[in-house]
mmCIF file of C-alpha atoms in Angstrom:
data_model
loop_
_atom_site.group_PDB
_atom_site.id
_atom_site.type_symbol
_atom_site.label_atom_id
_atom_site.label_comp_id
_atom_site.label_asym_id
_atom_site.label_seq_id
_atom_site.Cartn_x
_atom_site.Cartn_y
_atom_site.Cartn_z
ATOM 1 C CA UNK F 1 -19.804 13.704 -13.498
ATOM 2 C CA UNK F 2 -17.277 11.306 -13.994
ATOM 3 C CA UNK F 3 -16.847 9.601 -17.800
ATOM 4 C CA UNK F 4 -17.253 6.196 -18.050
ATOM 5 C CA UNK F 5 -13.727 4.997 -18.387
ATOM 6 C CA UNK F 6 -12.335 7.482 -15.432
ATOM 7 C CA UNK F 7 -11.615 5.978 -12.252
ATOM 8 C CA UNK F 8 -12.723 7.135 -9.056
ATOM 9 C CA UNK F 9 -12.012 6.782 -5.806
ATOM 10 C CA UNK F 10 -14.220 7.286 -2.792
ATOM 11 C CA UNK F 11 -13.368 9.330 -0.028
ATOM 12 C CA UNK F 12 -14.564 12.420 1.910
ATOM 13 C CA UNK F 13 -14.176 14.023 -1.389
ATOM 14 C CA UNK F 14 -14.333 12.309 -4.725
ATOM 15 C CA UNK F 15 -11.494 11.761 -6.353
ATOM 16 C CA UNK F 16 -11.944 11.482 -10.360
ATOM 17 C CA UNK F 17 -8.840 10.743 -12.901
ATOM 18 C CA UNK F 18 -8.411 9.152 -16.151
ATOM 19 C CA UNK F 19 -6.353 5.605 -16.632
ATOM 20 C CA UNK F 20 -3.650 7.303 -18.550
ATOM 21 C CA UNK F 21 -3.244 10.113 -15.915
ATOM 22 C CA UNK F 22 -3.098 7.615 -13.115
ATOM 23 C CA UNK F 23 1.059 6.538 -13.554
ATOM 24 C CA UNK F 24 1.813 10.050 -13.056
ATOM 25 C CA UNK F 25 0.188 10.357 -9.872
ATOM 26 C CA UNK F 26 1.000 7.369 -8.033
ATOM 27 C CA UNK F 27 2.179 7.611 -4.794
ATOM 28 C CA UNK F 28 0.618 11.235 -4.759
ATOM 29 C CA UNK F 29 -1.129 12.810 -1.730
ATOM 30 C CA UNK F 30 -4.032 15.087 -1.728
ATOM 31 C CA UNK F 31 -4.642 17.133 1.238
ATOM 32 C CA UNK F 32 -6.460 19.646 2.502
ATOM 33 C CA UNK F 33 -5.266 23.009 4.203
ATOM 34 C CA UNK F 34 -6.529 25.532 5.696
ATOM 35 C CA UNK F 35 -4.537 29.094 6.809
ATOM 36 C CA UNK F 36 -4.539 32.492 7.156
ATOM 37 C CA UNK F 37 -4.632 32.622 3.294
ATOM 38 C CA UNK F 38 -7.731 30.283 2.454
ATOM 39 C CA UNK F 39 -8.458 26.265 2.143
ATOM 40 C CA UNK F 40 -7.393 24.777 -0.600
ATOM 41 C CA UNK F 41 -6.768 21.103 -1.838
ATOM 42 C CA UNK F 42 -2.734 20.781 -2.003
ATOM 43 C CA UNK F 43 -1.578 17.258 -4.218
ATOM 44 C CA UNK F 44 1.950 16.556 -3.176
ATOM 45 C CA UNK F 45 3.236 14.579 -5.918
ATOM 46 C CA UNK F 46 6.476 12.615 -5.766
ATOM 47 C CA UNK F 47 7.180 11.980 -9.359
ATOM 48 C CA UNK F 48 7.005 16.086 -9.988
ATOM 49 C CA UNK F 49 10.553 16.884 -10.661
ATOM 50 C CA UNK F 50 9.202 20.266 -11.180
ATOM 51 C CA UNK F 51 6.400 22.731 -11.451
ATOM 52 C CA UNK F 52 4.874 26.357 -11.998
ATOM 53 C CA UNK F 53 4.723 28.827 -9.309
ATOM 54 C CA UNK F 54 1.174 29.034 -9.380
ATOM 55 C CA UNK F 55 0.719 24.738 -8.887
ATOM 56 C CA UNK F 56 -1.164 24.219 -11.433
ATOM 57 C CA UNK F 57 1.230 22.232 -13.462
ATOM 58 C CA UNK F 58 4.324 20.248 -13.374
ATOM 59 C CA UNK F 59 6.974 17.820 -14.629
ATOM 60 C CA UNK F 60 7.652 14.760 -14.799
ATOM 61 C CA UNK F 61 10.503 12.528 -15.085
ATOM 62 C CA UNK F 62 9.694 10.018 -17.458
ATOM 63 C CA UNK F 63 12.027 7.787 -17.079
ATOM 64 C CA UNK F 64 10.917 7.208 -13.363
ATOM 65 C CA UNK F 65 7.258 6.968 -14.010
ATOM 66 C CA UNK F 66 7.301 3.922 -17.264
ATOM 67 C CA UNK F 67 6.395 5.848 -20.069
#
């Protein structure tokens, strides 16, 4: 369940975030994708000058993003 001050977004699939995580993910992309491997939900994030192999996290550049 989203908290009160997170910001959702409806779509085929809800979308939940907080405020403060929302300048790091503008202009991001979720999609969906399905393979030979499995589905899986894959953000493509344009501000992510890098990230972990696994894609669970990443970097930013903060100078590009206003904080």
């Amino acid at each position: 369940q989203p908290a009160a001050d997170d910001l959702t977004f409806p779509a085929a699939a809800a979308v939940v975030s907080d405020a403060v995580s929302m300048r790091f993910l503008d202009a991001a992309t979720l999609d969906y994708e399905q393979d030979l491997m499995g589905a899986r939900f894959v953000i493509k994030n344009p501000n992510a000058v890098s990230g972990c192999g696994c894609g669970v996290s990443f970097s930013v550049d903060f100078s590009q993003v206003g904080a």
